[in-house]
Amino acid sequence: MPHQCTDCGRTFEDGSKEMLSGCPDCGGNKFQFIPADAVDESVEANSPGDPPSRGSSAGAVSKAATTVRDWVGGGSDEPDRPSDRDGPASESPSGEWPKSGTEDYDTPAEKAAARTSDEPTASADASTTTDTTADTSTADTTADASPADTSTADAQSEAASTTHADPDSDDGSIHARTADDEDNAQASARSDVVSPDELPDGTATPPADASEAGGGHAAESGAATDHDAPGVAGPSPDVTDDRHEAADPADTQIEDRPDLDELRDELNQQFESIKILNPGQYELNLMELYDREEYIISLREDGRYVIDVPDSWRGED
Amino acid sequence: MGLISGLKSSLQQVRESLFTEEEQKRIGIYGPPNAGKTTLANRIARDWTGDAVGPESHVPHETRRARRKENVEIERNGSSVNIDIVDTPGVTTKVDYEEFLDYEEFDQDEAVRRSREATEGVAEAMHWLREDVDGVIYVLDSTTDPFTQVNTMLIGIIESRDLPVLIFANKIDLDDASIKRIEDAFPQHETVPLSALEGENMDEVYDKIAEYFG
């Protein structure tokens, strides 16, 4: 599963050009990427929703992940466009949880997250458990930055998590916006003209599921993955909270307000019969000129009119 | 102000002094700037009264006050039609003094003054349309595109008032004139081709005036 749509979970072979114009199923344009070395360790390649056939704890892990993903995925359907963009970004880390953590660590944290998914405390739990202050602050930064809905903020947070985590195991878990991603894009473009064998190793990977890949990783030694857990697990509840914020329509309303004022101004201006742009430059509203009873007989450059009203005709000349 | 009230009161006098069976019709000559409205008004006035209405010019907005020629008696087929001709300033939605600067004879102050007067003239023309006309001759330059906001809006207003209207496709003496373009633009109205400057097709013009406004 080199590429997976973060909206609907559809997977694409590496070098697939289908996704160049967005996910054919849901139209999503955010994809996660799992390089070969990470996926190699995964046991099976199941679809995201499938229950794993591993040990009970691993099962719990991916089950929790699935729950969270479902919840996140379900949530991301509700909000409008901008928050929708945020949704996938927040979803992807949650998909990785099981992969980066050990059973001991992740299972409670994720169970907690799954149980109390509606509460922001889930993130607090996760970071407290891991005692990694640097990562916690990273997660906090993410929380601060992401309300702006900028994908850069998400990218940074992911990059930050990567920095704190073991590079090898992390390469597997980090998708989206690392340098890898660009290579992949290039490879994807190049796949038009070259055979798949010539493409970089990292991009030529067998399909696999994120949570399953996580299950594989869970078997790894704890040191790296322990470290990994807060970095990756921390952000997701936070980001999820952000997503809730983003889903709030107030966001868009604030943007709309100035437009409304502009519109009102414009409407008011349209009711003016003669608009003096500059001395010697005028715009005329013919309908208004025609409709009005009083009659503008001379213009002053300070914007005043001299008008004559009906029944005030004087007989000079 | 004086001119308008003068016209108004003289109109009153004309009304009172006339004892003809037919009510005198005030026919407004409307159209965008530089369509040849004054040239047409002068042609009609000279043909039937011997006087001109006002100065003609190649400069747009030369006519910045409505001018009236009263008691123009047009004889057709043995009977006569008595009308007042009101030559109005060209109607537009935008007046910019810079377009006057293209003509050498104007400095900036003069251009600004002209543009202010032209704007006042549009207001006056619209006011006349509302208050004081019984029929409209809508003059268009047949070498230019008739599909403009001004034309559409003005003709819409005229139609909403149920005024009789004739479309005059002027400047047919010019090579790039297209009568058909104007006929197609306003198929609901009769289009009369003419050259007011050269006096082409004036017989039909008077026939139609007598028919529509008599």
Short mmCIF file of C-alpha atoms in Angstrom, two decimals:
data_model
loop_
_atom_site.label_atom_id
_atom_site.label_comp_id
_atom_site.label_asym_id
_atom_site.label_seq_id
_atom_site.Cartn_x
_atom_site.Cartn_y
_atom_site.Cartn_z
CA MET A 1 0.00 0.00 0.00
CA PRO A 2 2.38 2.71 -1.05
CA HIS A 3 -0.44 5.21 -1.38
CA GLN A 4 -3.67 5.41 0.46
CA CYS A 5 -6.36 7.99 0.17
CA THR A 6 -6.77 9.51 3.60
CA ASP A 7 -10.41 10.20 2.97
CA CYS A 8 -11.84 6.89 1.89
CA GLY A 9 -8.91 4.56 2.43
CA ARG A 10 -8.61 3.42 -1.14
CA THR A 11 -5.13 2.22 -1.89
CA PHE A 12 -3.04 2.73 -4.97
CA GLU A 13 -0.07 0.91 -6.32
CA ASP A 14 3.13 2.82 -6.39
CA GLY A 15 3.47 4.77 -9.57
CA SER A 16 -0.25 4.84 -10.01
CA LYS A 17 -1.37 7.79 -12.03
CA GLU A 18 -4.99 7.46 -11.00
CA MET A 19 -4.45 9.61 -7.95
CA LEU A 20 -2.82 12.40 -9.88
CA SER A 21 -6.24 13.82 -10.50
CA GLY A 22 -7.59 13.01 -7.06
CA CYS A 23 -9.02 9.84 -5.60
CA PRO A 24 -11.36 8.33 -8.20
CA ASP A 25 -13.68 7.10 -5.45
CA CYS A 26 -14.14 10.07 -3.18
CA GLY A 27 -12.31 12.88 -4.95
CA GLY A 28 -9.94 13.31 -2.03
CA ASN A 29 -6.58 14.78 -2.80
CA LYS A 30 -4.60 13.80 0.25
CA PHE A 31 -2.78 10.51 0.23
CA GLN A 32 -0.48 8.81 2.65
CA PHE A 33 2.51 6.84 1.61
CA ILE A 34 4.13 3.87 3.27
CA PRO A 35 7.60 3.08 1.89
CA ALA A 36 8.72 -0.44 1.28
CA ASP A 37 11.02 -0.96 4.23
CA ALA A 38 8.27 -0.23 6.66
CA VAL A 39 5.68 -2.33 4.98
CA ASP A 40 8.01 -5.26 4.55
CA GLU A 41 7.69 -5.93 8.22
CA SER A 42 3.97 -6.02 8.18
CA VAL A 43 2.42 -9.40 8.14
CA GLU A 44 -0.68 -9.13 6.05
CA ALA A 45 -2.09 -6.69 3.63
CA ASN A 46 -5.65 -6.24 4.62
CA SER A 47 -8.01 -3.48 3.87
CA PRO A 48 -8.13 -0.81 6.56
CA GLY A 49 -11.34 -1.94 8.14
CA ASP A 50 -10.49 -5.63 8.36
CA PRO A 51 -9.81 -7.06 11.79
CA PRO A 52 -6.28 -8.35 12.08
CA SER A 53 -5.57 -11.99 12.56
CA ARG A 54 -2.78 -11.46 15.03
CA GLY A 55 -2.48 -11.80 18.76
CA SER A 56 -5.08 -10.39 21.03
CA SER A 57 -3.16 -7.31 22.00
CA ALA A 58 -2.28 -6.48 18.43
CA GLY A 59 -5.90 -7.04 17.63
CA ALA A 60 -6.86 -4.62 20.30
CA VAL A 61 -4.41 -2.13 18.90
CA SER A 62 -5.71 -2.20 15.39
CA LYS A 63 -9.23 -2.39 16.62
CA ALA A 64 -8.69 0.76 18.59
CA ALA A 65 -7.03 2.31 15.61
CA THR A 66 -9.92 1.32 13.44
CA THR A 67 -12.34 2.76 15.93
CA VAL A 68 -10.47 6.00 16.06
CA ARG A 69 -10.11 6.10 12.34
CA ASP A 70 -13.76 5.46 11.87
CA TRP A 71 -14.55 8.16 14.29
CA VAL A 72 -12.15 10.59 12.68
CA GLY A 73 -13.22 9.56 9.23
CA GLY A 74 -16.86 9.93 10.15
CA GLY A 75 -16.16 13.30 11.61
CA SER A 76 -14.40 14.54 8.58
CA ASP A 77 -17.49 14.04 6.52
CA GLU A 78 -19.43 16.63 8.42
CA PRO A 79 -17.32 19.76 8.18
CA ASP A 80 -17.03 21.83 5.11
CA ARG A 81 -14.15 22.12 2.76
CA PRO A 82 -11.37 23.71 4.80
CA SER A 83 -11.83 21.44 7.78
CA ASP A 84 -12.20 18.56 5.43
CA ARG A 85 -8.72 19.26 4.34
CA ASP A 86 -7.67 19.12 7.92
CA GLY A 87 -9.50 15.91 8.55
CA PRO A 88 -7.31 13.63 6.53
CA ALA A 89 -4.22 15.13 8.05
CA SER A 90 -5.46 14.33 11.49
CA GLU A 91 -6.60 10.98 10.41
CA SER A 92 -3.30 9.80 9.14
CA PRO A 93 -1.43 9.93 12.43
CA SER A 94 -4.18 7.99 14.11
CA GLY A 95 -3.76 5.33 11.53
CA GLU A 96 -0.17 4.99 12.54
CA TRP A 97 -0.53 4.68 16.23
CA PRO A 98 -0.41 0.97 16.50
CA LYS A 99 2.55 0.76 14.28
CA SER A 100 4.77 3.03 16.26
CA GLY A 101 3.95 1.90 19.73
CA THR A 102 4.46 -1.32 21.62
CA GLU A 103 1.51 -3.27 22.83
CA ASP A 104 2.22 -2.32 26.39
CA TYR A 105 2.29 1.29 25.67
CA ASP A 106 -0.11 1.86 22.95
CA THR A 107 -2.91 -0.31 23.93
CA PRO A 108 -3.97 1.59 27.03
CA ALA A 109 -3.34 4.92 25.46
CA GLU A 110 -5.32 4.05 22.45
CA LYS A 111 -8.01 2.35 24.40
CA ALA A 112 -8.29 5.52 26.36
CA ALA A 113 -8.34 7.50 23.18
CA ALA A 114 -10.96 5.26 21.70
CA ARG A 115 -13.10 5.37 24.79
CA THR A 116 -12.79 9.05 25.48
CA SER A 117 -12.36 10.06 21.93
CA ASP A 118 -14.69 12.95 22.40
CA GLU A 119 -12.58 14.41 25.14
CA PRO A 120 -9.41 16.32 24.67
CA THR A 121 -7.91 14.54 27.67
CA ALA A 122 -7.00 11.67 25.41
CA SER A 123 -4.03 13.60 24.16
CA ALA A 124 -3.03 14.61 27.64
CA ASP A 125 -3.06 10.98 28.65
CA ALA A 126 -0.96 9.98 25.76
CA SER A 127 1.73 12.53 26.38
CA THR A 128 1.76 12.07 30.12
CA THR A 129 2.20 8.39 29.76
CA THR A 130 5.20 8.78 27.63
CA ASP A 131 6.95 11.46 29.68
CA THR A 132 8.47 12.96 26.62
CA THR A 133 8.27 16.67 27.11
CA ALA A 134 9.78 17.58 23.80
CA ASP A 135 7.19 15.58 22.01
CA THR A 136 4.42 16.97 24.09
CA SER A 137 5.44 20.46 23.20
CA THR A 138 5.55 19.44 19.61
CA ALA A 139 2.06 18.18 19.92
CA ASP A 140 1.03 21.42 21.55
CA THR A 141 2.60 23.40 18.79
CA THR A 142 0.63 21.38 16.38
CA ALA A 143 -2.50 22.17 18.27
CA ASP A 144 -1.70 25.84 18.15
CA ALA A 145 -0.81 25.93 14.54
CA SER A 146 -3.42 23.76 13.01
CA PRO A 147 -6.53 25.82 13.74
CA ALA A 148 -5.36 27.92 10.86
CA ASP A 149 -6.06 24.90 8.76
CA THR A 150 -2.78 25.21 7.03
CA SER A 151 -1.43 22.02 5.69
CA THR A 152 2.03 23.34 6.37
CA ALA A 153 1.33 23.25 10.03
CA ASP A 154 0.35 19.64 9.73
CA ALA A 155 3.37 18.91 7.68
CA GLN A 156 5.57 20.56 10.26
CA SER A 157 4.06 18.60 13.06
CA GLU A 158 4.62 15.42 11.21
CA ALA A 159 8.13 16.41 10.41
CA ALA A 160 8.63 17.27 14.04
CA SER A 161 7.41 13.91 15.13
CA THR A 162 9.77 12.32 12.73
CA THR A 163 12.69 14.15 14.18
CA HIS A 164 12.00 12.85 17.63
CA ALA A 165 11.45 9.34 16.57
CA ASP A 166 13.75 6.63 15.44
CA PRO A 167 14.45 7.36 11.80
CA ASP A 168 14.18 3.79 10.61
CA SER A 169 10.98 2.83 12.23
CA ASP A 170 9.63 6.21 11.56
CA ASP A 171 10.24 6.16 7.88
CA GLY A 172 7.66 3.51 7.93
CA SER A 173 5.14 5.49 9.83
CA ILE A 174 5.63 8.87 8.30
CA HIS A 175 3.86 9.40 5.08
CA ALA A 176 2.77 12.56 3.43
CA ARG A 177 5.09 15.48 3.48
CA THR A 178 8.58 14.28 4.07
CA ALA A 179 11.27 14.46 1.48
CA ASP A 180 10.27 10.95 0.58
CA ASP A 181 7.03 12.26 -0.70
CA GLU A 182 8.60 14.40 -3.32
CA ASP A 183 10.74 11.58 -4.52
CA ASN A 184 7.65 9.58 -4.81
CA ALA A 185 5.90 12.23 -6.79
CA GLN A 186 8.83 12.37 -9.10
CA ALA A 187 8.90 8.63 -9.35
CA SER A 188 5.23 8.61 -10.06
CA ALA A 189 5.69 11.10 -12.82
CA ARG A 190 8.66 9.23 -14.11
CA SER A 191 6.75 5.97 -14.19
CA ASP A 192 5.25 7.25 -17.37
CA VAL A 193 8.46 6.67 -19.18
CA VAL A 194 10.46 4.16 -17.15
CA SER A 195 9.76 0.65 -16.00
CA PRO A 196 8.75 0.19 -12.36
CA ASP A 197 12.07 -1.54 -11.66
CA GLU A 198 13.96 1.64 -12.31
CA LEU A 199 12.00 3.57 -9.78
CA PRO A 200 13.49 4.20 -6.36
CA ASP A 201 13.30 1.28 -3.94
CA GLY A 202 11.31 3.20 -1.45
CA THR A 203 8.48 3.65 -3.86
CA ALA A 204 8.25 0.11 -5.11
CA THR A 205 6.46 -1.55 -2.25
CA PRO A 206 3.85 -4.20 -1.95
CA PRO A 207 0.49 -3.00 -0.77
CA ALA A 208 -0.12 -3.11 2.93
CA ASP A 209 -2.41 -1.55 5.45
CA ALA A 210 -1.28 1.11 7.82
CA SER A 211 -2.66 -0.50 10.90
CA GLU A 212 -1.31 -3.83 9.85
CA ALA A 213 2.04 -2.32 9.29
CA GLY A 214 1.68 -1.02 12.80
CA GLY A 215 1.02 -4.50 14.02
CA GLY A 216 4.26 -5.56 12.50
CA HIS A 217 6.08 -2.76 14.12
CA ALA A 218 4.63 -3.59 17.44
CA ALA A 219 6.88 -6.60 17.51
CA GLU A 220 9.90 -4.34 17.41
CA SER A 221 11.93 -3.35 20.42
CA GLY A 222 10.27 -0.78 22.57
CA ALA A 223 12.98 1.86 22.75
CA ALA A 224 12.43 3.48 19.44
CA THR A 225 8.73 2.93 19.38
CA ASP A 226 8.27 4.17 22.90
CA HIS A 227 9.77 7.36 21.81
CA ASP A 228 7.71 7.28 18.77
CA ALA A 229 4.44 6.91 20.53
CA PRO A 230 4.00 10.39 21.93
CA GLY A 231 5.28 12.05 18.84
CA VAL A 232 2.78 10.35 16.67
CA ALA A 233 0.04 9.46 19.06
CA GLY A 234 0.17 12.80 20.80
CA PRO A 235 -0.81 14.92 17.88
CA SER A 236 -3.76 12.94 16.76
CA PRO A 237 -6.17 13.70 19.58
CA ASP A 238 -4.97 17.26 19.51
CA VAL A 239 -5.40 17.55 15.85
CA THR A 240 -8.71 15.88 16.24
CA ASP A 241 -9.70 18.58 18.64
CA ASP A 242 -8.55 21.11 16.13
CA ARG A 243 -10.63 19.47 13.57
CA HIS A 244 -13.58 20.01 15.83
CA GLU A 245 -12.71 23.64 15.97
CA ALA A 246 -12.32 23.79 12.27
CA ALA A 247 -15.63 22.09 11.82
CA ASP A 248 -17.25 24.92 13.67
CA PRO A 249 -19.07 27.04 11.09
CA ALA A 250 -17.93 30.15 12.93
CA ASP A 251 -14.72 29.81 11.02
CA THR A 252 -16.38 30.44 7.72
CA GLN A 253 -18.74 32.98 9.12
CA ILE A 254 -15.89 35.17 10.19
CA GLU A 255 -14.57 35.09 6.69
CA ASP A 256 -17.99 35.93 5.34
CA ARG A 257 -18.62 38.97 7.44
CA PRO A 258 -16.40 41.47 5.62
CA ASP A 259 -17.86 40.27 2.36
CA LEU A 260 -21.32 41.09 3.60
CA ASP A 261 -20.25 44.58 4.51
CA GLU A 262 -18.67 45.07 1.13
CA LEU A 263 -21.82 43.84 -0.49
CA ARG A 264 -23.91 46.27 1.51
CA ASP A 265 -21.63 49.13 0.56
CA GLU A 266 -21.88 48.13 -3.04
CA LEU A 267 -25.64 48.00 -2.86
CA ASN A 268 -25.78 51.39 -1.23
CA GLN A 269 -23.59 52.79 -3.91
CA GLN A 270 -25.80 51.40 -6.57
CA PHE A 271 -28.68 53.40 -5.23
CA GLU A 272 -26.79 56.57 -5.79
CA SER A 273 -27.84 58.21 -9.00
CA ILE A 274 -24.55 59.92 -9.76
CA LYS A 275 -21.30 58.75 -8.30
CA ILE A 276 -18.42 61.18 -8.43
CA LEU A 277 -15.26 59.12 -8.75
CA ASN A 278 -13.04 62.12 -9.25
CA PRO A 279 -13.56 65.62 -10.50
CA GLY A 280 -14.63 65.09 -14.07
CA GLN A 281 -15.22 61.36 -13.67
CA TYR A 282 -18.72 60.14 -13.02
CA GLU A 283 -20.72 56.98 -12.96
CA LEU A 284 -24.42 57.29 -13.56
CA ASN A 285 -27.21 55.05 -12.43
CA LEU A 286 -29.72 55.59 -15.21
CA MET A 287 -32.52 53.75 -13.51
CA GLU A 288 -32.12 55.82 -10.40
CA LEU A 289 -31.92 59.03 -12.40
CA TYR A 290 -35.06 58.06 -14.18
CA ASP A 291 -36.91 57.00 -11.08
CA ARG A 292 -36.28 59.94 -8.85
CA GLU A 293 -38.76 62.74 -8.53
CA GLU A 294 -36.24 65.44 -7.93
CA TYR A 295 -34.00 66.49 -10.69
CA ILE A 296 -30.27 66.99 -10.42
CA ILE A 297 -29.42 70.16 -12.25
CA SER A 298 -25.87 70.70 -11.22
CA LEU A 299 -23.01 68.87 -9.67
CA ARG A 300 -20.48 70.07 -7.16
CA GLU A 301 -17.16 68.38 -7.00
CA ASP A 302 -17.41 67.93 -3.26
CA GLY A 303 -20.10 65.37 -3.91
CA ARG A 304 -23.09 67.66 -3.43
CA TYR A 305 -25.79 68.06 -5.97
CA VAL A 306 -27.97 70.99 -6.68
CA ILE A 307 -31.37 69.57 -7.22
CA ASP A 308 -34.70 70.87 -8.22
CA VAL A 309 -37.84 69.23 -6.98
CA PRO A 310 -41.21 69.10 -8.65
CA ASP A 311 -43.53 72.04 -8.03
CA SER A 312 -40.63 74.36 -7.50
CA TRP A 313 -40.27 75.44 -11.11
CA ARG A 314 -39.52 79.10 -11.35
CA GLY A 315 -40.31 81.06 -14.45
CA GLU A 316 -37.15 82.97 -15.28
CA ASP A 317 -35.87 83.88 -18.70
CA MET B 1 -32.16 75.98 -14.58
CA GLY B 2 -33.37 78.92 -16.54
CA LEU B 3 -33.41 77.00 -19.76
CA ILE B 4 -35.47 74.19 -18.35
CA SER B 5 -38.00 76.36 -16.65
CA GLY B 6 -38.08 78.50 -19.76
CA LEU B 7 -38.84 75.47 -21.84
CA LYS B 8 -41.35 74.32 -19.36
CA SER B 9 -43.21 77.60 -19.26
CA SER B 10 -43.05 78.05 -22.99
CA LEU B 11 -44.44 74.57 -23.33
CA GLN B 12 -47.24 75.67 -21.11
CA GLN B 13 -47.84 78.71 -23.28
CA VAL B 14 -47.74 76.62 -26.41
CA ARG B 15 -50.28 74.29 -24.95
CA GLU B 16 -52.55 77.09 -23.98
CA SER B 17 -52.18 79.03 -27.18
CA LEU B 18 -52.84 76.08 -29.43
CA PHE B 19 -56.36 75.56 -30.41
CA THR B 20 -55.78 72.74 -32.79
CA GLU B 21 -57.77 69.58 -32.54
CA GLU B 22 -54.61 67.53 -32.24
CA GLU B 23 -52.54 67.61 -29.12
CA GLN B 24 -48.96 68.56 -29.79
CA LYS B 25 -46.61 65.64 -29.25
CA ARG B 26 -43.23 66.06 -27.66
CA ILE B 27 -40.84 63.71 -29.33
CA GLY B 28 -37.59 63.10 -27.52
CA ILE B 29 -34.55 62.25 -29.55
CA TYR B 30 -32.59 59.84 -27.40
CA GLY B 31 -29.51 57.74 -27.79
CA PRO B 32 -25.91 57.31 -26.73
CA PRO B 33 -23.40 60.14 -27.18
CA ASN B 34 -22.23 60.83 -30.70
CA ALA B 35 -24.99 58.88 -32.41
CA GLY B 36 -26.04 61.94 -34.39
CA LYS B 37 -29.03 63.11 -32.38
CA THR B 38 -28.36 66.79 -32.85
CA THR B 39 -27.57 66.31 -36.51
CA LEU B 40 -30.93 64.63 -36.91
CA ALA B 41 -32.72 67.29 -34.88
CA ASN B 42 -31.12 69.99 -36.95
CA ARG B 43 -31.99 68.20 -40.17
CA ILE B 44 -35.64 67.90 -39.16
CA ALA B 45 -35.79 71.49 -37.89
CA ARG B 46 -34.13 72.93 -40.98
CA ASP B 47 -36.31 70.92 -43.30
CA TRP B 48 -39.55 72.11 -41.69
CA THR B 49 -38.81 75.39 -39.91
CA GLY B 50 -35.66 76.74 -41.47
CA ASP B 51 -33.84 76.99 -38.11
CA ALA B 52 -31.35 74.73 -36.46
CA VAL B 53 -31.69 73.27 -33.00
CA GLY B 54 -28.12 73.46 -31.84
CA PRO B 55 -24.49 73.07 -32.76
CA GLU B 56 -23.35 69.68 -34.03
CA SER B 57 -19.93 68.34 -33.31
CA HIS B 58 -17.79 65.27 -33.66
CA VAL B 59 -17.01 65.62 -29.97
CA PRO B 60 -19.24 63.42 -27.84
CA HIS B 61 -21.44 65.22 -25.35
CA GLU B 62 -21.54 68.34 -27.45
CA THR B 63 -25.16 68.59 -26.45
CA ARG B 64 -25.15 68.89 -22.70
CA ARG B 65 -28.53 70.49 -22.24
CA ALA B 66 -31.77 69.35 -23.72
CA ARG B 67 -32.80 71.61 -26.57
CA ARG B 68 -36.17 71.93 -27.94
CA LYS B 69 -37.60 72.94 -31.25
CA GLU B 70 -41.27 73.62 -30.94
CA ASN B 71 -44.05 73.44 -33.37
CA VAL B 72 -42.32 71.52 -36.08
CA GLU B 73 -44.96 70.87 -38.66
CA ILE B 74 -44.29 67.91 -40.86
CA GLU B 75 -46.50 67.52 -43.88
CA ARG B 76 -47.17 64.06 -45.16
CA ASN B 77 -49.69 62.97 -47.76
CA GLY B 78 -51.72 66.10 -47.57
CA SER B 79 -52.06 66.16 -43.80
CA SER B 80 -49.71 67.66 -41.30
CA VAL B 81 -48.24 66.48 -38.04
CA ASN B 82 -47.23 69.02 -35.47
CA ILE B 83 -44.50 67.97 -33.02
CA ASP B 84 -41.98 69.40 -30.61
CA ILE B 85 -38.53 68.02 -31.09
CA VAL B 86 -36.47 67.61 -27.94
CA ASP B 87 -32.81 67.00 -28.61
CA THR B 88 -31.34 65.41 -25.52
CA PRO B 89 -27.78 64.95 -24.30
CA GLY B 90 -26.30 61.55 -25.05
CA VAL B 91 -27.09 59.05 -22.35
CA THR B 92 -24.26 57.07 -20.86
CA THR B 93 -23.37 55.36 -17.61
CA LYS B 94 -19.88 56.75 -17.44
CA VAL B 95 -18.44 60.16 -18.12
CA ASP B 96 -14.71 60.71 -17.94
CA TYR B 97 -13.05 64.03 -18.66
CA GLU B 98 -10.09 62.14 -20.08
CA GLU B 99 -12.05 61.32 -23.20
CA PHE B 100 -12.32 65.03 -23.85
CA LEU B 101 -8.57 65.41 -23.55
CA ASP B 102 -8.24 63.42 -26.77
CA TYR B 103 -9.57 66.45 -28.55
CA GLU B 104 -6.91 69.10 -28.88
CA GLU B 105 -9.19 72.00 -28.24
CA PHE B 106 -9.69 71.19 -24.56
CA ASP B 107 -7.37 71.67 -21.65
CA GLN B 108 -7.96 69.79 -18.45
CA ASP B 109 -10.18 72.37 -16.81
CA GLU B 110 -12.37 72.61 -19.86
CA ALA B 111 -12.52 68.83 -20.10
CA VAL B 112 -13.56 68.50 -16.47
CA ARG B 113 -16.17 71.19 -16.93
CA ARG B 114 -17.54 69.50 -20.03
CA SER B 115 -17.72 66.19 -18.33
CA ARG B 116 -19.60 67.67 -15.41
CA GLU B 117 -22.03 69.29 -17.77
CA ALA B 118 -22.40 66.08 -19.73
CA THR B 119 -23.27 64.27 -16.53
CA GLU B 120 -25.83 66.88 -15.67
CA GLY B 121 -27.11 66.50 -19.20
CA VAL B 122 -27.69 62.77 -18.72
CA ALA B 123 -29.63 63.51 -15.56
CA GLU B 124 -31.65 66.03 -17.52
CA ALA B 125 -32.31 63.64 -20.37
CA MET B 126 -33.51 60.98 -17.97
CA HIS B 127 -35.70 63.50 -16.26
CA TRP B 128 -37.24 64.57 -19.55
CA LEU B 129 -37.88 60.99 -20.42
CA ARG B 130 -39.84 60.60 -17.25
CA GLU B 131 -41.74 63.83 -17.34
CA ASP B 132 -41.97 65.38 -20.71
CA VAL B 133 -41.97 63.18 -23.76
CA ASP B 134 -44.80 61.51 -25.61
CA GLY B 135 -42.71 59.57 -28.05
CA VAL B 136 -39.11 58.63 -28.60
CA ILE B 137 -36.83 58.57 -31.58
CA TYR B 138 -33.95 56.38 -30.53
CA VAL B 139 -30.89 57.19 -32.58
CA LEU B 140 -28.08 54.67 -32.92
CA ASP B 141 -24.81 54.87 -34.73
CA SER B 142 -25.12 51.93 -37.11
CA THR B 143 -21.35 51.54 -37.25
CA THR B 144 -21.19 50.59 -33.57
CA ASP B 145 -22.43 47.70 -31.51
CA PRO B 146 -26.01 48.34 -30.40
CA PHE B 147 -25.85 45.78 -27.59
CA THR B 148 -24.88 48.11 -24.80
CA GLN B 149 -26.12 48.52 -21.29
CA VAL B 150 -27.32 52.03 -22.02
CA ASN B 151 -29.33 51.06 -25.08
CA THR B 152 -30.86 48.07 -23.38
CA MET B 153 -31.77 50.03 -20.29
CA LEU B 154 -33.12 53.07 -22.08
CA ILE B 155 -35.21 51.10 -24.48
CA GLY B 156 -36.45 49.07 -21.54
CA ILE B 157 -37.54 52.22 -19.77
CA ILE B 158 -39.21 53.53 -22.89
CA GLU B 159 -41.06 50.24 -23.34
CA SER B 160 -42.11 50.23 -19.71
CA ARG B 161 -43.75 53.59 -20.29
CA ASP B 162 -45.52 52.36 -23.39
CA LEU B 163 -44.15 55.24 -25.39
CA PRO B 164 -44.17 54.91 -29.15
CA VAL B 165 -40.60 54.44 -30.26
CA LEU B 166 -38.77 54.40 -33.55
CA ILE B 167 -35.22 53.15 -33.86
CA PHE B 168 -33.14 55.22 -36.24
CA ALA B 169 -30.07 53.51 -37.62
CA ASN B 170 -27.99 56.57 -38.36
CA LYS B 171 -24.74 57.06 -40.30
CA ILE B 172 -25.62 54.63 -43.10
CA ASP B 173 -23.38 56.70 -45.33
CA LEU B 174 -20.39 55.18 -43.58
CA ASP B 175 -18.85 52.01 -44.97
CA ASP B 176 -18.99 49.91 -41.83
CA ALA B 177 -22.61 50.70 -41.09
CA SER B 178 -24.79 47.67 -40.41
CA ILE B 179 -28.53 48.21 -40.35
CA LYS B 180 -29.17 44.55 -39.79
CA ARG B 181 -27.17 44.52 -36.58
CA ILE B 182 -29.51 47.14 -35.17
CA GLU B 183 -32.64 45.46 -36.49
CA ASP B 184 -31.52 42.23 -34.87
CA ALA B 185 -30.77 43.96 -31.59
CA PHE B 186 -34.25 45.42 -31.24
CA PRO B 187 -36.54 43.26 -33.36
CA GLN B 188 -39.58 44.42 -31.39
CA HIS B 189 -39.26 47.92 -32.84
CA GLU B 190 -39.22 49.34 -36.29
CA THR B 191 -35.80 50.35 -37.50
CA VAL B 192 -35.40 53.16 -39.99
CA PRO B 193 -32.04 53.54 -41.72
CA LEU B 194 -30.82 57.04 -42.49
CA SER B 195 -27.96 59.40 -42.74
CA ALA B 196 -28.93 62.59 -40.95
CA LEU B 197 -25.71 64.20 -42.08
CA GLU B 198 -26.17 63.40 -45.76
CA GLY B 199 -29.96 63.54 -45.72
CA GLU B 200 -30.30 59.97 -46.96
CA ASN B 201 -33.66 58.26 -46.66
CA MET B 202 -35.28 61.27 -45.01
CA ASP B 203 -38.56 60.68 -46.82
CA GLU B 204 -39.05 57.42 -45.02
CA VAL B 205 -37.98 59.11 -41.78
CA TYR B 206 -40.77 61.65 -42.07
CA ASP B 207 -43.27 59.03 -43.14
CA LYS B 208 -42.52 57.03 -40.06
CA ILE B 209 -42.57 60.06 -37.79
CA ALA B 210 -46.01 61.00 -39.09
CA GLU B 211 -47.19 57.44 -38.76
CA TYR B 212 -45.92 56.89 -35.24
CA PHE B 213 -46.31 60.29 -33.65
CA GLY B 214 -49.03 61.96 -35.64
#
